[in-house]
PDB file of C-alpha atoms in Angstrom:
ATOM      1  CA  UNK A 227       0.000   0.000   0.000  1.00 43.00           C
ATOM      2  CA  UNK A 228       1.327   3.190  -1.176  1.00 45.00           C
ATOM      3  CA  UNK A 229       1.063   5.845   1.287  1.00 48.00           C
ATOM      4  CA  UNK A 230       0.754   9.764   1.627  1.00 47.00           C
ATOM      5  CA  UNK A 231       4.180  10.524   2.469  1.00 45.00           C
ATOM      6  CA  UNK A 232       5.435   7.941  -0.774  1.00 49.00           C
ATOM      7  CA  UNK A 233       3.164   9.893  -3.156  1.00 45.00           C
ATOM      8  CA  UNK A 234       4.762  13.311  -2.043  1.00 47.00           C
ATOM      9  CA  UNK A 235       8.061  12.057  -2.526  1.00 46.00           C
ATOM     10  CA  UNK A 236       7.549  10.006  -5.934  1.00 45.00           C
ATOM     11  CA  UNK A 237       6.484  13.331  -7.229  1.00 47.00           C
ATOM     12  CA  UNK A 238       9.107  15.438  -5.809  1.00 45.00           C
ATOM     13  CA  UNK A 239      11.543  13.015  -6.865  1.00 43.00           C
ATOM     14  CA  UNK A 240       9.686  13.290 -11.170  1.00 47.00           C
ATOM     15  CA  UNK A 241      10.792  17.150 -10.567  1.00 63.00           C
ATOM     16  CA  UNK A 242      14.013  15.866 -11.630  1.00 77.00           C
ATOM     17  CA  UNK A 243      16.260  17.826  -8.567  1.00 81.00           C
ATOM     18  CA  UNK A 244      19.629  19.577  -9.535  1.00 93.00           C
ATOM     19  CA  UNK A 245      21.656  15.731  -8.695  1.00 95.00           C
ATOM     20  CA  UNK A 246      25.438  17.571  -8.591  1.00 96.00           C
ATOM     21  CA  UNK A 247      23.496  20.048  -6.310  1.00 96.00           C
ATOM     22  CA  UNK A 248      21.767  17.481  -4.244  1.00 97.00           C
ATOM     23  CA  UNK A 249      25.904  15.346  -4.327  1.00 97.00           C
ATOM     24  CA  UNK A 250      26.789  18.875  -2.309  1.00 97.00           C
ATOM     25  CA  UNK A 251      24.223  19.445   0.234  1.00 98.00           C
ATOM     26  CA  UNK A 252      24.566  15.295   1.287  1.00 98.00           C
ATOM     27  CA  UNK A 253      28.022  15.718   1.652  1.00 97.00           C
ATOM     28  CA  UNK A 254      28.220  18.822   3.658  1.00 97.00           C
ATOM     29  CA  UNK A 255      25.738  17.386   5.764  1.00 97.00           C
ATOM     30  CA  UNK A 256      27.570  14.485   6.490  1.00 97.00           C
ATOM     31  CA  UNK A 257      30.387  16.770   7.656  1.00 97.00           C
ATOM     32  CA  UNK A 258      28.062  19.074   9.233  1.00 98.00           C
ATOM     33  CA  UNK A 259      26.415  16.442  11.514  1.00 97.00           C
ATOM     34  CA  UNK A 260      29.507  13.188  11.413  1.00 98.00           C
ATOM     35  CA  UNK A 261      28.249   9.542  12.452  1.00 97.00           C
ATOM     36  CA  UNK A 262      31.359   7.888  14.660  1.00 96.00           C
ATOM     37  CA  UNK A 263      31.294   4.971  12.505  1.00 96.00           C
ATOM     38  CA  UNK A 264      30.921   5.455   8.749  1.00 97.00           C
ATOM     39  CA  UNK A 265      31.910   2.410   6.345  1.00 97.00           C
ATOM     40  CA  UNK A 266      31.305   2.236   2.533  1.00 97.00           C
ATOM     41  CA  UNK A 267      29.859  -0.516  -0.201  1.00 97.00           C
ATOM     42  CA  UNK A 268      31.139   1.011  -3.449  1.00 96.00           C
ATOM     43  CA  UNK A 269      27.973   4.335  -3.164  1.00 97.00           C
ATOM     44  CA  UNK A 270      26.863   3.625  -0.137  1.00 98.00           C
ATOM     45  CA  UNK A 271      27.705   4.788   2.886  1.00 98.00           C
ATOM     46  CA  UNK A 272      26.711   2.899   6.401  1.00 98.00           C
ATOM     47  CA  UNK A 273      26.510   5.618   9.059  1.00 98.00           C
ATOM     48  CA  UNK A 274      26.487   4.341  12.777  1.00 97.00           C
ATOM     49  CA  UNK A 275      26.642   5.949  16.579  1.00 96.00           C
ATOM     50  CA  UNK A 276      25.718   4.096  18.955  1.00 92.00           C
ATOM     51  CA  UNK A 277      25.268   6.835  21.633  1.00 91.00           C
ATOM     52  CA  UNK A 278      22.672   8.772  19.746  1.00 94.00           C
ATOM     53  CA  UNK A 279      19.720   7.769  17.752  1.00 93.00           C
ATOM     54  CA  UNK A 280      19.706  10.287  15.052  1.00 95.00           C
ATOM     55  CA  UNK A 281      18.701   8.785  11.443  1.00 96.00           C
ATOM     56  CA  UNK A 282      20.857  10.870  10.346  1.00 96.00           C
ATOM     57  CA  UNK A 283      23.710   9.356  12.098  1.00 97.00           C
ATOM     58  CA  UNK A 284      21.866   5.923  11.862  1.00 97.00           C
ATOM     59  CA  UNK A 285      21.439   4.760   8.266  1.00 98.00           C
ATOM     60  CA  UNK A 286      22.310   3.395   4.775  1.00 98.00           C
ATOM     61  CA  UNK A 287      22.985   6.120   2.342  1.00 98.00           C
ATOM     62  CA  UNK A 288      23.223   5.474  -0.966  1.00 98.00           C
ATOM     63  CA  UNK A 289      24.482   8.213  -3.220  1.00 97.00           C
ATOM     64  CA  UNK A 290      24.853   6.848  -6.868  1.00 97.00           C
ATOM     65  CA  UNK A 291      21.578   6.140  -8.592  1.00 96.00           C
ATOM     66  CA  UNK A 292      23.737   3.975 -11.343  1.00 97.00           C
ATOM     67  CA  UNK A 293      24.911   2.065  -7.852  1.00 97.00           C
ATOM     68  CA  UNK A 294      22.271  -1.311  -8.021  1.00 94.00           C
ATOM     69  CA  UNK A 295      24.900  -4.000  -8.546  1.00 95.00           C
ATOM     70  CA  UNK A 296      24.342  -6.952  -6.238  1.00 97.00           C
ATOM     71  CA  UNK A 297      21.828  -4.888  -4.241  1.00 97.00           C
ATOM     72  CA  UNK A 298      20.000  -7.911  -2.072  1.00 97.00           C
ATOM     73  CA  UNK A 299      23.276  -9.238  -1.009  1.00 98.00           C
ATOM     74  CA  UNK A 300      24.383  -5.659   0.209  1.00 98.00           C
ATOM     75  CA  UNK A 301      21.628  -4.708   1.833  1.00 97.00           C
ATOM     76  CA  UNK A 302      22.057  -7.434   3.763  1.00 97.00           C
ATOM     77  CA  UNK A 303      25.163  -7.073   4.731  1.00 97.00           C
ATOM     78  CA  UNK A 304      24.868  -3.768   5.765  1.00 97.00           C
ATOM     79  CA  UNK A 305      21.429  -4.216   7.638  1.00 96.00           C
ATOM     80  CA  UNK A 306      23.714  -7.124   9.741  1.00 96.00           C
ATOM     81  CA  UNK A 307      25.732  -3.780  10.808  1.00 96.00           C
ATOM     82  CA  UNK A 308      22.222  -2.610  12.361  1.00 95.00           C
ATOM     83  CA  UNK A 309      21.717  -5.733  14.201  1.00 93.00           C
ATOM     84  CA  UNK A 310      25.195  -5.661  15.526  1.00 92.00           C
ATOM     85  CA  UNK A 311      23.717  -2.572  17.348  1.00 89.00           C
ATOM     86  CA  UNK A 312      20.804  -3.684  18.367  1.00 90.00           C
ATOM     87  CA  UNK A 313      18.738  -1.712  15.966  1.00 91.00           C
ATOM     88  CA  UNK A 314      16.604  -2.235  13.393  1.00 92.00           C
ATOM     89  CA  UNK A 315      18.235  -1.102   9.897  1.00 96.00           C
ATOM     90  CA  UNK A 316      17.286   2.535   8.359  1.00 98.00           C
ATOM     91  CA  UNK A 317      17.754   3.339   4.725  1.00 98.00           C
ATOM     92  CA  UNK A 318      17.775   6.617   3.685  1.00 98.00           C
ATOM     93  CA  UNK A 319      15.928   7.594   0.178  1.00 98.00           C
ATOM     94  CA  UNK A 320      17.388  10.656  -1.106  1.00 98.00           C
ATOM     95  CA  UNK A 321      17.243  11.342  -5.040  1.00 98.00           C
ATOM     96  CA  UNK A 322      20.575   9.520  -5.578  1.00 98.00           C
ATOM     97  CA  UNK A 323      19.091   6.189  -4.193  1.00 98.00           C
ATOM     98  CA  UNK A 324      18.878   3.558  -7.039  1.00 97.00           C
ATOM     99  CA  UNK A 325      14.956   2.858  -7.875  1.00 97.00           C
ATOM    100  CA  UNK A 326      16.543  -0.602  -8.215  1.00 97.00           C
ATOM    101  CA  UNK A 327      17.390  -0.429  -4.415  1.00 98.00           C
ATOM    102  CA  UNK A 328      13.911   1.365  -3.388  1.00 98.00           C
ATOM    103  CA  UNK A 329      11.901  -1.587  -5.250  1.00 97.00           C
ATOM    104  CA  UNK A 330      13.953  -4.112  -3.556  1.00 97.00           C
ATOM    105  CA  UNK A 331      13.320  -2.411  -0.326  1.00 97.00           C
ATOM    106  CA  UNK A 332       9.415  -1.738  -0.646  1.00 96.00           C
ATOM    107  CA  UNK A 333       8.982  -5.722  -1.847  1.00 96.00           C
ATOM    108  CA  UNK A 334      10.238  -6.514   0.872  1.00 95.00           C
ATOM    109  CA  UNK A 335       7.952  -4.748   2.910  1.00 94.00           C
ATOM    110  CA  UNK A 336      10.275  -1.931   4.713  1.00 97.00           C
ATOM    111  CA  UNK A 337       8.060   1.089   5.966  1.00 96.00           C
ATOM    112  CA  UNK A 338       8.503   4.415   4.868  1.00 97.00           C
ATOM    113  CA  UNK A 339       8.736   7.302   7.628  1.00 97.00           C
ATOM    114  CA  UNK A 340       9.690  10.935   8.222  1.00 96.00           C
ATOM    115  CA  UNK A 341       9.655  13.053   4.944  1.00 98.00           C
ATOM    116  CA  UNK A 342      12.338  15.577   4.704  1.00 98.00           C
ATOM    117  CA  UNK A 343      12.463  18.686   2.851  1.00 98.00           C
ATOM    118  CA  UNK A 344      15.820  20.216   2.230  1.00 98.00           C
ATOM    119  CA  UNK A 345      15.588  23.585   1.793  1.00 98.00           C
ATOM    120  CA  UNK A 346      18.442  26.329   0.325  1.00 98.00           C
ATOM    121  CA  UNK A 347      18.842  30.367   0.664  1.00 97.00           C
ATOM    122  CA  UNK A 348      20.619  32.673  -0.991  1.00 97.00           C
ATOM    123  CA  UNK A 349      22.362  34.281   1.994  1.00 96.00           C
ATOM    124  CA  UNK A 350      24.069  36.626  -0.030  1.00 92.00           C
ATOM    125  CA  UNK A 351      21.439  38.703  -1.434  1.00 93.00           C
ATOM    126  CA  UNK A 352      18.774  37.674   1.307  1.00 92.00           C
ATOM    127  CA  UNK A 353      16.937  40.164   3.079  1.00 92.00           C
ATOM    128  CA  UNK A 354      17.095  39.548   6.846  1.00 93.00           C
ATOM    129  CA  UNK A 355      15.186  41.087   9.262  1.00 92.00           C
ATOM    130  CA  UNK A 356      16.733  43.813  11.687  1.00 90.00           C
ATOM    131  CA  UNK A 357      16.676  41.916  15.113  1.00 90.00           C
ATOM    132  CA  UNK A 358      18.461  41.569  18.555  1.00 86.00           C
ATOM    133  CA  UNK A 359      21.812  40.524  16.970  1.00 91.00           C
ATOM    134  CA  UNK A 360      23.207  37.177  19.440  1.00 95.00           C
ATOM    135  CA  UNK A 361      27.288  36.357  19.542  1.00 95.00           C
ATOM    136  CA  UNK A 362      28.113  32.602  19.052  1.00 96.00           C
ATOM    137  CA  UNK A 363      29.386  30.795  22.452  1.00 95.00           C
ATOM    138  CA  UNK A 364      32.506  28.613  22.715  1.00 94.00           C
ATOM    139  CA  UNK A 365      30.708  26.561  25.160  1.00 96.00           C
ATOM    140  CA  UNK A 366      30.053  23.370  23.932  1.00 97.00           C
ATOM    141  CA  UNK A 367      28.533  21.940  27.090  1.00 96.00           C
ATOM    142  CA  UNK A 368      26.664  25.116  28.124  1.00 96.00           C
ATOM    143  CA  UNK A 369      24.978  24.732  24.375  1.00 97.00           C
ATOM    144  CA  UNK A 370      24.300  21.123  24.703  1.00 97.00           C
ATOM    145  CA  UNK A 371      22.261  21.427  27.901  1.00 97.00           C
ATOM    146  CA  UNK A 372      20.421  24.351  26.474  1.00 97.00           C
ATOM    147  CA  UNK A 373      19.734  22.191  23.364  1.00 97.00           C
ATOM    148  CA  UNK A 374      18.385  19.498  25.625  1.00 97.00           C
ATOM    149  CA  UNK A 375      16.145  21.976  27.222  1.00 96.00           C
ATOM    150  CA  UNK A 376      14.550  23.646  24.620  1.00 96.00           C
ATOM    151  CA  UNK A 377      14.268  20.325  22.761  1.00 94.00           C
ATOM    152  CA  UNK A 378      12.851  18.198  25.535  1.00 93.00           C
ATOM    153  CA  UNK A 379      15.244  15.653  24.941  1.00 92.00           C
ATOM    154  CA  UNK A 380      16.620  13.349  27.647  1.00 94.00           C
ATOM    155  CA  UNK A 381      20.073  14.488  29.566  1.00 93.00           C
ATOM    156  CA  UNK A 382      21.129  10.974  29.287  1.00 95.00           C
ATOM    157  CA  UNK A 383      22.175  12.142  25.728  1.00 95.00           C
ATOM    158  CA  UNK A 384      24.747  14.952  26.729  1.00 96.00           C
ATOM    159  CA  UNK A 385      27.591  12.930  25.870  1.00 96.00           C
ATOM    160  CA  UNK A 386      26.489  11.790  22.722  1.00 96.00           C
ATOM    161  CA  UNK A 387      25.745  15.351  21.457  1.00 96.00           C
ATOM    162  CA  UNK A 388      28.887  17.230  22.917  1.00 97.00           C
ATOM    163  CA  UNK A 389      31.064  14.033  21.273  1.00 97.00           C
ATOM    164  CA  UNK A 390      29.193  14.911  17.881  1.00 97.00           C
ATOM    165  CA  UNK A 391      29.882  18.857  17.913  1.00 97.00           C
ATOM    166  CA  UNK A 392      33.001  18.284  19.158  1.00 97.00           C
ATOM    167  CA  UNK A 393      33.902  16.122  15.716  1.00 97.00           C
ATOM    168  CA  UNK A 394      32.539  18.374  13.417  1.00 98.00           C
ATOM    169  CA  UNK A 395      35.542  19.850  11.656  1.00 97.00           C
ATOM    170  CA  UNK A 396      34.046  22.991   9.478  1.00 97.00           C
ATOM    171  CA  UNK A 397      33.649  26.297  11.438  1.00 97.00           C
ATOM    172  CA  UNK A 398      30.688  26.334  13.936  1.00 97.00           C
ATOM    173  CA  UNK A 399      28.902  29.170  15.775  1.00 97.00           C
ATOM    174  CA  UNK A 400      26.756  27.935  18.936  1.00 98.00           C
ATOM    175  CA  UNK A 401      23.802  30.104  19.299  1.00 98.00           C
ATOM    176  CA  UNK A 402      21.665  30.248  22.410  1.00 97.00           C
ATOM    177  CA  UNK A 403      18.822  32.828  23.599  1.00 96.00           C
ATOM    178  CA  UNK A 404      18.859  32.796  27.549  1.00 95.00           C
ATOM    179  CA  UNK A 405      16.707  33.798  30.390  1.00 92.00           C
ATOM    180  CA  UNK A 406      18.278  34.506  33.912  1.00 87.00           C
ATOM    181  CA  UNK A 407      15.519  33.298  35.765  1.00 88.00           C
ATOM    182  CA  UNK A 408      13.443  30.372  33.372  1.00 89.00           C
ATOM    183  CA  UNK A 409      16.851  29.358  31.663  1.00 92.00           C
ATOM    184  CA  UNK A 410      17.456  28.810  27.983  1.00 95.00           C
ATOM    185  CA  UNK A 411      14.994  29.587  25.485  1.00 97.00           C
ATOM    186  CA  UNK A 412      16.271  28.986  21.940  1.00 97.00           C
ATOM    187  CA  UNK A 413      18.989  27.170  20.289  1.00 98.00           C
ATOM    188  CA  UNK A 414      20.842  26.822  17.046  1.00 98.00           C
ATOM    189  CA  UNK A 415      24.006  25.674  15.015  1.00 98.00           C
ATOM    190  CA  UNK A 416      25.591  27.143  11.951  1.00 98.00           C
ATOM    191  CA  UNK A 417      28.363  25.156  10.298  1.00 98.00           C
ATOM    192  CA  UNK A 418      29.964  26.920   7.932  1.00 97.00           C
ATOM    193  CA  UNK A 419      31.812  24.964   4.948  1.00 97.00           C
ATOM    194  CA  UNK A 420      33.123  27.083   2.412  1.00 95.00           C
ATOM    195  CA  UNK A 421      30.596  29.126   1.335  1.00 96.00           C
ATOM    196  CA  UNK A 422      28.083  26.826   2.383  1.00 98.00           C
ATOM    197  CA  UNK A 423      26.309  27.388   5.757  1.00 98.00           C
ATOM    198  CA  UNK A 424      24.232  24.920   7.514  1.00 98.00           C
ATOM    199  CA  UNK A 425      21.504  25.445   9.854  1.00 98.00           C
ATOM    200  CA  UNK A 426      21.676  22.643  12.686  1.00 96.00           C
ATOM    201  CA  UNK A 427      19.441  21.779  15.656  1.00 92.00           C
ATOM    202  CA  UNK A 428      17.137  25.051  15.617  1.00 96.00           C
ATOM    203  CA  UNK A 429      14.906  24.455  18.623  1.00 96.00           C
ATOM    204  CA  UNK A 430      12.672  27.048  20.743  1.00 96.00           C
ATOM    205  CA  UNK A 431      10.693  26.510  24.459  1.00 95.00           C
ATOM    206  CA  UNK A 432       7.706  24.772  23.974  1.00 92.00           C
ATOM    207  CA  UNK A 433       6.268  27.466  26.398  1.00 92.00           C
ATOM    208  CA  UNK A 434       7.704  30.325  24.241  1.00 92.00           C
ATOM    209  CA  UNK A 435       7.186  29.886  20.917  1.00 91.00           C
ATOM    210  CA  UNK A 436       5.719  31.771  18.751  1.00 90.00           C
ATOM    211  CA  UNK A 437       7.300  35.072  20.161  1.00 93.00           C
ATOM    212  CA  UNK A 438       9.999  35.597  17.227  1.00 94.00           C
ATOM    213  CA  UNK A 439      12.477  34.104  18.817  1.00 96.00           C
ATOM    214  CA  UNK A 440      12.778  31.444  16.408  1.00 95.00           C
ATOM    215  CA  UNK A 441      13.685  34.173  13.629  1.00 96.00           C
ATOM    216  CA  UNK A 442      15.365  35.780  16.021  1.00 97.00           C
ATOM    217  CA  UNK A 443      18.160  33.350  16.792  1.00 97.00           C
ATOM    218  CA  UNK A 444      17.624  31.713  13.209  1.00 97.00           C
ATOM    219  CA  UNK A 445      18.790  35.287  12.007  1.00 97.00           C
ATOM    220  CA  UNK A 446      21.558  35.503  14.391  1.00 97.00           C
ATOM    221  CA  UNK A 447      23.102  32.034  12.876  1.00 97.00           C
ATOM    222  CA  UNK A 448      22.635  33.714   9.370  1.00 97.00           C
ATOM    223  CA  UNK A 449      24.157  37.158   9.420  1.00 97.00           C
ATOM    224  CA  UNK A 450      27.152  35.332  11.441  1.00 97.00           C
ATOM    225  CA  UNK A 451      27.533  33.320   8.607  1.00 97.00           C
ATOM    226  CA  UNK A 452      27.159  35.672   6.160  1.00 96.00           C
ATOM    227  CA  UNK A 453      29.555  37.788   7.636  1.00 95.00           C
ATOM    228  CA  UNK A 454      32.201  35.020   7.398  1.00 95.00           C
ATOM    229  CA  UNK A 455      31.387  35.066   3.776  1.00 95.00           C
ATOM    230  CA  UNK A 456      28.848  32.099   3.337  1.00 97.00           C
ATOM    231  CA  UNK A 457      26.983  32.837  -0.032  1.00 97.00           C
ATOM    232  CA  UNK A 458      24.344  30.065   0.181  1.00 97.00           C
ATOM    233  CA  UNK A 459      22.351  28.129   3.401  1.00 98.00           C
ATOM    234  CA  UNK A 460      21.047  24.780   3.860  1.00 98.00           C
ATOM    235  CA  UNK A 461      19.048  23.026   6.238  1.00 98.00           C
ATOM    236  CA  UNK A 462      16.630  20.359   6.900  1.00 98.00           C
ATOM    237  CA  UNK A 463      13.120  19.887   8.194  1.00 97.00           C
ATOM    238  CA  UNK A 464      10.346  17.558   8.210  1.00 97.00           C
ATOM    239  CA  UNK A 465       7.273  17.394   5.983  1.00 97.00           C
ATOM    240  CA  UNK A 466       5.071  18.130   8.588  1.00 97.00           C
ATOM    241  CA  UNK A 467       6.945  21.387  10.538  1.00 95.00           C
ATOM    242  CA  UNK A 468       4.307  23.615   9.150  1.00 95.00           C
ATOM    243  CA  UNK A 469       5.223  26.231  11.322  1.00 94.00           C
ATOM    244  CA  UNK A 470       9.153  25.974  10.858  1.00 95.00           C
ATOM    245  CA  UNK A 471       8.697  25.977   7.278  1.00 96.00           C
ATOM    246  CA  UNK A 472       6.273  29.352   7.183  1.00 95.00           C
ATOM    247  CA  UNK A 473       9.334  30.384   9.350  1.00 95.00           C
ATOM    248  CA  UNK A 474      11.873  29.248   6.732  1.00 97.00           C
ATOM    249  CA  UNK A 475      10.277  30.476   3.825  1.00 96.00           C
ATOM    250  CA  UNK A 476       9.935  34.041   5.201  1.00 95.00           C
ATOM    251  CA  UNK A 477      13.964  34.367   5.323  1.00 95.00           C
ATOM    252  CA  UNK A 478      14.051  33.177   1.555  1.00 95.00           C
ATOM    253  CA  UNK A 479      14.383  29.525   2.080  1.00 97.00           C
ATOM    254  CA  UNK A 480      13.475  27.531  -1.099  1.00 97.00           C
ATOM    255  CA  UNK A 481      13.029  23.468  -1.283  1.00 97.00           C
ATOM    256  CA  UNK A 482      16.216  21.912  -2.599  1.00 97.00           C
ATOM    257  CA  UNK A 483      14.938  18.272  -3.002  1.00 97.00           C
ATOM    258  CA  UNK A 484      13.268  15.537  -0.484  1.00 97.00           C
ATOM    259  CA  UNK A 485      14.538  12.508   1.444  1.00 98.00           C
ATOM    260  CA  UNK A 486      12.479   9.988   3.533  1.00 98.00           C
ATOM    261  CA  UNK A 487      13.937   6.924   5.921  1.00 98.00           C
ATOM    262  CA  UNK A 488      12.706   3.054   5.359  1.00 98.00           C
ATOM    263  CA  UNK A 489      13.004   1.239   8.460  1.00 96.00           C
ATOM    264  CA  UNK A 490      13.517  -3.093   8.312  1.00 82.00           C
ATOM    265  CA  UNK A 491      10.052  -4.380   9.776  1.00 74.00           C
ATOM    266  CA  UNK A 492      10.362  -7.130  12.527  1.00 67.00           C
ATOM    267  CA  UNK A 493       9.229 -10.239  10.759  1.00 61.00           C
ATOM    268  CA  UNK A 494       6.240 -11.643  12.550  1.00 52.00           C
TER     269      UNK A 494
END
């Protein structure tokens, strides 16, 4: 049964997206947000980290839509990697996934989850609003509890996260929006590579949304960015963010291409 979220994508994917364009964004994004463990099958590359579980850090990527030799026997080698983990395996679908591979996948009954849009700005000639500018912090574990926070995410995953930003190589500017007395109230990371700047883990109170501060620190990240001569931003969000995208597409963003995840079924 074809669902939804696979009709949006099969039509995004007809659009034809810009491939060398959509080759860019997936690698800067592996650099902007590195898996511990990542091991390649000719295309594809098997992302792992066991301390955090990210999709994005937790999943076959294959990037070569030519790539569909022997595809049965590697994706069953590489979903053994999962179980070595103790997780199910995760495949991503991106526009360089071979349709041989996605058939393969869908006979055998893998689930499809969590559309992705990929959007792209051009920072140098966007517009962006005048607001309370925010300096980047060089405190990686001050910004991980803060991203916790506004995210609602468990502590228990402080180590995992401050291991991650500490491995990411390009530039980086840790933004936070603090209150003395409730504590922090917005978060986000810009990686800069090149002239490429991505827009990481943008996350506001659940109490205090809707008060700019979104666009606020989101703007922050931006002109920093810009400033350090970034032409061009990048960032990811899901399908259903409604109100991140109407925030995103207000600074100029533009959709770049989609990706969903297919997650191995327990056999029953």
């Amino acid at each position: 049964m074809t669902t939804g979220a696979d009709l949006s994508l099969t039509e995004t994917l007809l659009k034809k997206p810009n491939l060398p364009l959509v080759r860019r964004l997936e690698a800067v994004g592996f650099r902007a947000w590195p898996a511990s463990s990542v091991q390649y099958d000719g295309s594809w590359q098997v992302r792992l980290t066991a301390g955090h579980p990210s999709n994005r850090l937790n999943s076959i990527v294959p990037l070569d839509p030519s790539d569909h030799r022997d595809v049965e026997i590697r994706l069953a080698k590489a979903s053994r990697k999962f179980e070595a983990y103790g997780r199910p395996a995760v495949l991503r679908q991106t526009p360089l996934a071979s349709p041989v591979l996605i058939n393969l996948i869908r006979a055998q009954q893998w689930a499809s989850f969590d559309e992705t849009i990929v959007m792209t700005c051009d920072l140098a000639h966007a517009e962006l609003p005048d607001t309370l500018d925010h300096l980047p912090t060089h405190d990686i574990g001050r910004f991980v509890d803060a991203n916790l926070a506004t995210d609602g995410v468990s502590s228990k995953l402080k180590p995992a996260l401050a291991e991650i930003i500490n491995a990411i190589k390009p530039p980086s500017g840790l933004f936070m929006i603090e209150d003395t007395q409730t504590g922090p109230l917005a978060t986000v990371l810009c990686v800069q590579d090149n002239d490429l700047a991505g827009i990481m883990s943008l996350s506001v109170a659940r109490e205090r949304r809707r008060e700019g501060l979104g666009m606020e620190i989101l703007t922050s990240a931006l002109r920093w960015a810009r400033m350090r001569s970034a032409r061009s931003a990048w960032l990811q969000v899901k399908a259903t963010n409604a109100p991140a995208l109407a925030l995103y597409e207000r600074l100029g963003f533009q959709e770049a291409y989609r990706y969903s995840y297919w997650r191995q079924e327990p056999s029953r």
